[in-house]
Coordinates of C-alpha atoms and ligand atoms in Angstrom, one line a residue:
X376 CA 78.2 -77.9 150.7
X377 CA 79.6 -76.8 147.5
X378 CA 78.9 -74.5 144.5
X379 CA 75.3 -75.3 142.5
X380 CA 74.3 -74.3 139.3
X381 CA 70.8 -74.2 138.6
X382 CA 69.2 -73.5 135.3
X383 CA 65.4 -72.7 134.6
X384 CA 63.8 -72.6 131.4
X385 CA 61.0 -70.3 130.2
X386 CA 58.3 -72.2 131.9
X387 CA 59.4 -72.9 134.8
X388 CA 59.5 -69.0 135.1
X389 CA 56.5 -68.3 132.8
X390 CA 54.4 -66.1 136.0
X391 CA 54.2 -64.6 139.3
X392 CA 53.5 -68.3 140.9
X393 CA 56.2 -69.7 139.2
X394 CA 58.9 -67.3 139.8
X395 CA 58.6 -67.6 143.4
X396 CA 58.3 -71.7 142.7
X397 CA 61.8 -71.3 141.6
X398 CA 63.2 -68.9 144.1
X399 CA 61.6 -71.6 147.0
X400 CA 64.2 -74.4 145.3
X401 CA 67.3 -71.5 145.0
X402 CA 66.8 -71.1 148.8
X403 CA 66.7 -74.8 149.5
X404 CA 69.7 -75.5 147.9
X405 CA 71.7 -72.2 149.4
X406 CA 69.5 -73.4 153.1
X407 CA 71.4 -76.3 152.9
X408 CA 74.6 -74.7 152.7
X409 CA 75.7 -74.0 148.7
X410 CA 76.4 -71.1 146.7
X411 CA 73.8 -70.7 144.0
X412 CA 74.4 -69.4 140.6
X413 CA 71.0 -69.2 138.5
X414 CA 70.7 -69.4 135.0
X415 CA 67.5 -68.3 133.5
X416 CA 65.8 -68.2 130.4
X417 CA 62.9 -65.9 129.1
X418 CA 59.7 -65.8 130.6
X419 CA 57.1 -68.3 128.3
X420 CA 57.1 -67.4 125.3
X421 CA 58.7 -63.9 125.3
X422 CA 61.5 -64.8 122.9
X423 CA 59.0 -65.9 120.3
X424 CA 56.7 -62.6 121.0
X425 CA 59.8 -60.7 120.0
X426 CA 60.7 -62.9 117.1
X427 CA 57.0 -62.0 115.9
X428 CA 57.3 -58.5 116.9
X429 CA 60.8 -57.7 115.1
X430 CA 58.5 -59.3 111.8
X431 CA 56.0 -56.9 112.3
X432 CA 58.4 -54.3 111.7
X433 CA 60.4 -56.0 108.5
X434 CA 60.7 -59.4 107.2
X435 CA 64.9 -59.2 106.7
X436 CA 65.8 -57.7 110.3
X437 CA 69.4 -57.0 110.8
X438 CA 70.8 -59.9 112.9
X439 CA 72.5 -57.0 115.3
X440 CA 68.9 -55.4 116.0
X441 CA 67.6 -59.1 116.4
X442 CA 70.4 -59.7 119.1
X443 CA 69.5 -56.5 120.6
X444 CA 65.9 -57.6 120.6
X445 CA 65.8 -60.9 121.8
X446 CA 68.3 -60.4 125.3
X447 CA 65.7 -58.5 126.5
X448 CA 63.8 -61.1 127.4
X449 CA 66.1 -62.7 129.6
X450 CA 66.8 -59.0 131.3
X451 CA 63.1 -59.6 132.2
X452 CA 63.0 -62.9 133.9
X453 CA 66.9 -62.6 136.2
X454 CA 65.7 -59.0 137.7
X455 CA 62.1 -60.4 138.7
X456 CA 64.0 -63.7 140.4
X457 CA 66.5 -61.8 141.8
X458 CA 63.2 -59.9 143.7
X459 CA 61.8 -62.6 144.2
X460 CA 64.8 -63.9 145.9
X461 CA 65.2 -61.3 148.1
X462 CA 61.6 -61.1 149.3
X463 CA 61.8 -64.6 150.4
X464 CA 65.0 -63.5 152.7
X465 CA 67.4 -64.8 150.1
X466 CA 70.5 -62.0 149.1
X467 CA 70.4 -62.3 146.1
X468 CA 71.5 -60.3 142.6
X469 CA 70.4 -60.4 138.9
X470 CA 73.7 -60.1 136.1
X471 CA 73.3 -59.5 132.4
X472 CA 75.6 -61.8 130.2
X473 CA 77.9 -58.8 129.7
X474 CA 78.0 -58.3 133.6
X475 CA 78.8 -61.9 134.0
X476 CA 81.7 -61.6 131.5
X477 CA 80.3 -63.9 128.7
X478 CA 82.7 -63.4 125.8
X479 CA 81.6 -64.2 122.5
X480 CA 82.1 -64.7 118.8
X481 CA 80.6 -62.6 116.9
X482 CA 78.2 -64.6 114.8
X483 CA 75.0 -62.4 115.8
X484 CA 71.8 -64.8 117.0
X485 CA 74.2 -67.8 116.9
X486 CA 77.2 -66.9 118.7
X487 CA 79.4 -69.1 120.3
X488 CA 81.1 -68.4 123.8
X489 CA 84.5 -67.9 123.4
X490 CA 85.1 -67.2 127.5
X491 CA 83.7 -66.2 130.6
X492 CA 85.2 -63.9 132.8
X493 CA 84.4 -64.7 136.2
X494 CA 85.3 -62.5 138.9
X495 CA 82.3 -60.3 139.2
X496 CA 80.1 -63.8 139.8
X497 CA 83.0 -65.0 142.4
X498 CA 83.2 -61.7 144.0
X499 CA 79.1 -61.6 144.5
X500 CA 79.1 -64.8 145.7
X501 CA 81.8 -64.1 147.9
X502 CA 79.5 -61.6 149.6
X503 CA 76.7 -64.1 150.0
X504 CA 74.5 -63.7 147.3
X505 CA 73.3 -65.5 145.0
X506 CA 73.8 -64.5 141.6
X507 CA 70.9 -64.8 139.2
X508 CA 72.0 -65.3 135.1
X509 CA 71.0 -63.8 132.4
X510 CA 71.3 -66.8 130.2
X511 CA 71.2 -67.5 126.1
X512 CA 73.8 -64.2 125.8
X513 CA 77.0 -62.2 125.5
X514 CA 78.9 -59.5 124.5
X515 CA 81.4 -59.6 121.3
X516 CA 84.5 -57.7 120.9
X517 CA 83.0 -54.8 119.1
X518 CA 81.2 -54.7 122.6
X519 CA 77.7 -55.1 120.7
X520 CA 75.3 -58.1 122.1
X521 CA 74.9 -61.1 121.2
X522 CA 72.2 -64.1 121.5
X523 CA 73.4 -68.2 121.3
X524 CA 70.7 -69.8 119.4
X525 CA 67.3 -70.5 120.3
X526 CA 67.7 -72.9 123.5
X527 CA 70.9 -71.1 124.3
X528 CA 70.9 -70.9 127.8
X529 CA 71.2 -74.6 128.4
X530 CA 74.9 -73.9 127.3
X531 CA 75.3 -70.6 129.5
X532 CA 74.4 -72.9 132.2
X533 CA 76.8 -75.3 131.2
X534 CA 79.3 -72.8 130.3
X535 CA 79.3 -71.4 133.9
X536 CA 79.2 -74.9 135.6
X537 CA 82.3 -75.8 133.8
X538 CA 84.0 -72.1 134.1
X539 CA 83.5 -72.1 138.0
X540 CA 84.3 -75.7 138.5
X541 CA 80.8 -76.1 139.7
X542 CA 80.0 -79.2 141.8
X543 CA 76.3 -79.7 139.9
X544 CA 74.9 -78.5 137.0
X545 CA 70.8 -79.1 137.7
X546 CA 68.9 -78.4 134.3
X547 CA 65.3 -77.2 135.8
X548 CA 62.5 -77.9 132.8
X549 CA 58.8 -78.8 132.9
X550 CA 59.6 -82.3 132.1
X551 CA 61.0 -85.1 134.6
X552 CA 64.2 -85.8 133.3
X553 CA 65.1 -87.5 129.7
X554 CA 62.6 -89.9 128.4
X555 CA 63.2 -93.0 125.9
X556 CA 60.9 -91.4 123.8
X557 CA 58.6 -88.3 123.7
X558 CA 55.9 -89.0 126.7
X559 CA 53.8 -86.5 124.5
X560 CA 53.5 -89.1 122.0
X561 CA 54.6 -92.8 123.0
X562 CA 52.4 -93.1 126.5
X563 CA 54.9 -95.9 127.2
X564 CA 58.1 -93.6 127.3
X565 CA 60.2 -94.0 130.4
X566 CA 62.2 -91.7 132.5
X567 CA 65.9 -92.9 132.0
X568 CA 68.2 -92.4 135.5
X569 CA 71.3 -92.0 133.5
X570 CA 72.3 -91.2 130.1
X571 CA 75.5 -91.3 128.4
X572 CA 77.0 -87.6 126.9
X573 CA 77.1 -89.0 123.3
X574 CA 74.1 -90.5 123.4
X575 CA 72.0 -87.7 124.6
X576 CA 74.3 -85.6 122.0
X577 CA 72.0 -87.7 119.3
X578 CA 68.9 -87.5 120.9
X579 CA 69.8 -83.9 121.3
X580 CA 70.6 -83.6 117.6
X581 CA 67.8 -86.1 116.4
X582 CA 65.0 -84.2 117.5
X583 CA 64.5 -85.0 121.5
X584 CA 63.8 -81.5 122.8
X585 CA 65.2 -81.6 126.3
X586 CA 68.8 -80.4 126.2
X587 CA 70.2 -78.5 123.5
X588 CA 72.6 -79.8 121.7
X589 CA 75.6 -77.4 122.1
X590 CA 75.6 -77.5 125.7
X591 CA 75.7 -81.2 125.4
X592 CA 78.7 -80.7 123.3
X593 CA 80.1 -78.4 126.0
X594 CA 78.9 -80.8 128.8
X595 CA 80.9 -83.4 127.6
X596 CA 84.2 -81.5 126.6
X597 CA 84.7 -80.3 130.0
X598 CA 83.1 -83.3 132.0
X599 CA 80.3 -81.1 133.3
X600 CA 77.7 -83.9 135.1
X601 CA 74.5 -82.4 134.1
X602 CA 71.2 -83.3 136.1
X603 CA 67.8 -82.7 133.9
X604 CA 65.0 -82.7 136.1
X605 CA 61.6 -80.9 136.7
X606 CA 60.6 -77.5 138.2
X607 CA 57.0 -78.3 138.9
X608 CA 57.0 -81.8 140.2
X609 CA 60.1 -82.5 142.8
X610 CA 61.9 -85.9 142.4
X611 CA 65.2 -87.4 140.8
X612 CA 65.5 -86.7 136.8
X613 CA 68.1 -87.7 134.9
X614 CA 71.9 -87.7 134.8
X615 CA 74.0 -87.1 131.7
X616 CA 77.5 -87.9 132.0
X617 CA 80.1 -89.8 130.2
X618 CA 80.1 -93.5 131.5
X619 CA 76.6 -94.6 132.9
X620 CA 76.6 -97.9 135.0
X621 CA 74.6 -99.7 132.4
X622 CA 72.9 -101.9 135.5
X623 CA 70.1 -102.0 133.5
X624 CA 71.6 -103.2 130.5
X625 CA 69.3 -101.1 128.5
X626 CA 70.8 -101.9 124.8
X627 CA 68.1 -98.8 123.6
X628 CA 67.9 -95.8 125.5
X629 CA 65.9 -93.4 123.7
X630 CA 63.6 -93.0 119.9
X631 CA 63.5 -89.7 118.6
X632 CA 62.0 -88.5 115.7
X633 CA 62.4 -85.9 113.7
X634 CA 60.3 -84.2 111.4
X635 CA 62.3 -81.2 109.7
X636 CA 63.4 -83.3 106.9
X637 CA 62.9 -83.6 103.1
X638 CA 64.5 -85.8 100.6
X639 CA 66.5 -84.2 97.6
X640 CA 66.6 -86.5 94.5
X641 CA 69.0 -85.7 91.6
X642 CA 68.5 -88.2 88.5
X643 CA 71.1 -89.1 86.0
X644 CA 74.2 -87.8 87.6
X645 CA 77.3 -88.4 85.2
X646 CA 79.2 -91.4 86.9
X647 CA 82.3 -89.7 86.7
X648 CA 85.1 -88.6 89.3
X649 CA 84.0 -84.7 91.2
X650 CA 80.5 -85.2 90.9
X651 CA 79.5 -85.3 94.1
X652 CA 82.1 -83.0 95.5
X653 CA 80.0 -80.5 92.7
X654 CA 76.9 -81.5 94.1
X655 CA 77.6 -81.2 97.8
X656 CA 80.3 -78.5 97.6
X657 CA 77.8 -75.7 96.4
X658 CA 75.0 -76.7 99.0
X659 CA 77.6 -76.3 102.1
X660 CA 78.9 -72.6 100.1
X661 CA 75.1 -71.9 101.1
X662 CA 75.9 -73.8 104.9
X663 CA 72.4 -76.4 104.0
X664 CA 72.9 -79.1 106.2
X665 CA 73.1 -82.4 104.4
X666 CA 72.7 -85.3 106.7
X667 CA 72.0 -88.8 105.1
X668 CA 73.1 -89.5 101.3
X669 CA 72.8 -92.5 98.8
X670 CA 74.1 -93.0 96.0
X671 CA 72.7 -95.4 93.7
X672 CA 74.9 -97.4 91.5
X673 CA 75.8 -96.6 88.4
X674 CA 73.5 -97.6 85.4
X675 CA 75.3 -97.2 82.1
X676 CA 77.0 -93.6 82.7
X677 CA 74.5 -92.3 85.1
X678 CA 74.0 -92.6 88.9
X679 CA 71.3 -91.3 91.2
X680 CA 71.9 -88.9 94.4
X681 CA 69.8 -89.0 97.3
X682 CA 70.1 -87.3 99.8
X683 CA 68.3 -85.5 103.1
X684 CA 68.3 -81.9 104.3
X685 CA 66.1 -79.7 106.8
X686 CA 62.5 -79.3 105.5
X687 CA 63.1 -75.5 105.7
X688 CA 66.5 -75.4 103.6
X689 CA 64.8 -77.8 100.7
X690 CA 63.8 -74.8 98.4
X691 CA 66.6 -72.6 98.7
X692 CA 68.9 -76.2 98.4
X693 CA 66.5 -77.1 94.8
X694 CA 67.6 -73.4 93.8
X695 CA 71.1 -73.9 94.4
X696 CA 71.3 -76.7 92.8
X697 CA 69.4 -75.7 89.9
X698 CA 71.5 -72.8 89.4
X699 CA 75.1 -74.9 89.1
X700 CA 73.4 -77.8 87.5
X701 CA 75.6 -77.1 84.4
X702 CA 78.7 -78.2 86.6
X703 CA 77.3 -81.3 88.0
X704 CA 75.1 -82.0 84.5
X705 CA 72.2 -84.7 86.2
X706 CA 68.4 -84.9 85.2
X707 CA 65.5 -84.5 87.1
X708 CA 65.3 -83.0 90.5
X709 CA 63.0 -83.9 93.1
X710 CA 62.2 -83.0 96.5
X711 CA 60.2 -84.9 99.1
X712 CA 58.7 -82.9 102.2
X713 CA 56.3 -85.6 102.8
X714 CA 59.1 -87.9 105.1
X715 CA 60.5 -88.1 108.6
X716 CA 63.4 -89.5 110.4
X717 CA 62.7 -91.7 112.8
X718 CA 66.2 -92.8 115.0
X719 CA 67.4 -95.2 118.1
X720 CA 69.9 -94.3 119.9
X721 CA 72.3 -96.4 122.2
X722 CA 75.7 -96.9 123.4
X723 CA 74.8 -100.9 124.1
X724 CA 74.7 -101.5 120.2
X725 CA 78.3 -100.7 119.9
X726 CA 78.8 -104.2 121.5
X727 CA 75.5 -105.7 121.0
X728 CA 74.4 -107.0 117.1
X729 CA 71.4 -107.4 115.7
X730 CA 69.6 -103.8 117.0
X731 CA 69.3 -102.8 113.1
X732 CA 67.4 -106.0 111.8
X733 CA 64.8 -106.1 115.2
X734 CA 64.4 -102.5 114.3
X735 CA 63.5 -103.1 110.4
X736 CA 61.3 -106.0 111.5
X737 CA 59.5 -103.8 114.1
X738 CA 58.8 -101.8 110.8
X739 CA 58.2 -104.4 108.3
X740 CA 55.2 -106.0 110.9
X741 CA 53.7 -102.8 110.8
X742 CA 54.0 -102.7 106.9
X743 CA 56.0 -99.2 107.2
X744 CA 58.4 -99.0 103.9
X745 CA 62.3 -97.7 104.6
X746 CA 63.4 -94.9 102.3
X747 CA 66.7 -94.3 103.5
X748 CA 68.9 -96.1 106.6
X749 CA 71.9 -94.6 107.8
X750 CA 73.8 -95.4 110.8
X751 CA 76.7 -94.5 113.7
X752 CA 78.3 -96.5 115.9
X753 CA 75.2 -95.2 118.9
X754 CA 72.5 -94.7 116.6
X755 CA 70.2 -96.1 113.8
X756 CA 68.0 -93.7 111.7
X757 CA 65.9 -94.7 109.2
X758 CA 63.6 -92.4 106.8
X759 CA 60.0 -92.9 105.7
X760 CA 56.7 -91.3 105.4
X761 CA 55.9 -88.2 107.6
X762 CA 52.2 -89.9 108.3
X763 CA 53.7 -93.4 109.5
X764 CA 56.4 -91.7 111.9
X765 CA 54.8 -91.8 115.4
X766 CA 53.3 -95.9 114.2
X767 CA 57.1 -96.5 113.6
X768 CA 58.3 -94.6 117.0
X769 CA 55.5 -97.1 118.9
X770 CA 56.5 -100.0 117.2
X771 CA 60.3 -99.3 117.6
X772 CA 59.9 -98.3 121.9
X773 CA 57.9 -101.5 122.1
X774 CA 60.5 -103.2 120.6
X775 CA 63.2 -102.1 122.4
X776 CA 62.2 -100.7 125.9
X777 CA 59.6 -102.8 127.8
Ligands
LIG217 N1 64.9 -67.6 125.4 C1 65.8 -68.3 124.5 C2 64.9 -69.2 123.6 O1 63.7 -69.2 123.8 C3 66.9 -69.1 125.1 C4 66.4 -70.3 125.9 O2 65.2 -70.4 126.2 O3 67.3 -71.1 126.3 O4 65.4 -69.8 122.7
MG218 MG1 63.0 -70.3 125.9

């Protein structure tokens, strides 16, 4: 007994069979005596129709319109459950965002939540129904809507788990839980039982696709246990929370790579103070993401910077920097699309040495060169070529996770 939320992502409500798939484990859980709140995403690939749809119309849409656009999707999928619901005997009722009191910022088609006000969910549950979520948006002050970034209602769910001091938060998705590695492409990847927040944060951020990485975030700020498991195929998946047992003693518990990456070279930088603050300061006026940088040392007056961003910011980032080269002077600039970042990620290597150098020699056996390495306290990333990543991810899993 107790209050559930349960999230469902795009597939899991994708069709007729699988809308009435979900509403069968809504009523289990409200049989056996909880209140349900359902989050729910788009229907398949609905949000991505739109996308293409809003491009058929102009290729710079106002971020408003797109907001406007893309919440319609999710309009679709809670008013069909809610149906569904109630043909299978279950009360049950379907709230926008704005009806569920999700208060946002008002970044448009990345907004964050800045409250949810919960009566109209508490008093609908108080009448015995379960309430069905419109998840991924909100409403801003000016009263216009908003969307959270694609994946966003993996935070709504979290967002209303922690608002309504929910007793589970159950992330429905068509994979089995969290996986040391994509399953897709290391056939040895195993389901973990438990992961830690901050690690799933990284494999979150570091290209694992299961969670989004903001409702991680959120997850872990307001010590929301979140349980990842699968729509289609009914068995334990995976808890995230912020101690795991470690009975296992699993010193890796995930690989991830991650593909949307190309290295920025500048040549010839003056090896003088403000350089780099130069450098760096007029890519983040442009918000490009810089993640990994080396700097070389200095050679006469000169020094190189290295340095990694996504593989879609590289042009506008080489344009940027072309156009203030005069304050940071430098050579040559290059840009590398051709690489990958390929990362481990585990709490047990806080306390545990020697993860980095069994990594590199996983690599060096199977003659794979290291570009770049950088590191955290959790996590170890290295970058090389785009055509060696999934060889490295094998070689890395067997290493690490038998
Ligand atoms: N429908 C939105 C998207 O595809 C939100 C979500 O699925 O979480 O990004
Ligand atoms: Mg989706």
């Amino acid at each position: 007994m107790g209050l559930i939320v349960q999230k469902f992502g795009g597939t899991s409500v994708a069709n007729r069979d699988r809308i009435f798939n979900v509403a069968r484990i809504v009523a289990d859980t409200r049989n056996a005596g909880n209140d349900v709140v359902v989050v729910v995403s788009a229907q398949g690939d609905t949000t991505d129709d739109l996308i293409a749809k809003a491009a058929e119309i102009t290729h710079d849409p106002s971020k408003r319109e797109m907001d406007m656009l893309l919440a319609t999707g999710e309009q679709i999928s809670v008013s069909l459950l809610a149906m569904a619901l109630d043909s299978v005997g279950v009360p049950a009722i379907s709230l926008t965002g704005w009806q569920a009191g999700f208060q946002t910022d008002r970044t448009y088609t990345n907004a964050r939540i800045k409250r949810i006000d919960s009566e109209r969910i508490e008093s609908e549950l108080a009448r015995n129904r379960v309430v069905v979520v419109a998840g991924f948006q909100g409403l801003n002050r000016m009263e216009d809507i908003t969307t959270l970034g694609r994946g966003g209602s993996d935070t709504s769910a979290v967002a209303i788990a922690a608002a309504l001091h929910a007793d589970r938060c159950q992330i429905y998705t068509d994979v089995e839980g969290v996986y040391t590695a994509d399953p897709r492409y290391i056939k040895k990847a195993r389901k973990l039982p438990e992961i830690t927040f901050d690690e799933m944060l990284e494999l979150a951020t570091l290209g694992a696709q299961v969670l989004n990485n903001r409702s991680v975030e959120l997850a872990k700020k307001y010590g929301v246990e979140l349980e990842v498991l699968s729509s289609l195929n009914p068995m334990p998946g995976t808890i995230v929370k912020e101690v795991t047992s470690e009975m296992e003693g699993m010193l890796i518990k995930g690989v991830a790579k991650d593909t949307n990456v190309a290295v920025i070279s500048i040549m010839e930088v003056p090896d003088v103070p403000g350089m780099s603050f130069k450098v760096f300061g007029a890519l983040a006026r442009k918000k490009i993401n810089v993640d990994i940088i080396l700097q070389s040392t200095g050679r006469g007056d000169n020094k190189d910077l290295i340095f990694t961003v996504p593989k879609n910011d590289a042009e506008i980032a080489v344009a940027v920097l072309k156009e203030n080269q005069v304050r940071f002077g430098g050579g040559e600039i290059y840009v590398d699309k051709d690489v990958a970042k390929v990362s481990v990620v585990g709490a047990g290597m806080q306390s545990h040495s020697g993860v980095a150098s069994r990594m590199f020699e996983a690599l060096y056996e199977n003659n794979i060169n290291i570009r770049m390495i950088s590191t955290s306290e959790i996590k170890i990333s290295v970058i090389i070529k785009l055509d060696e990543a999934d060889r490295a991810m094998a070689a890395i899993h067997d290493e690490f996770i038998q």
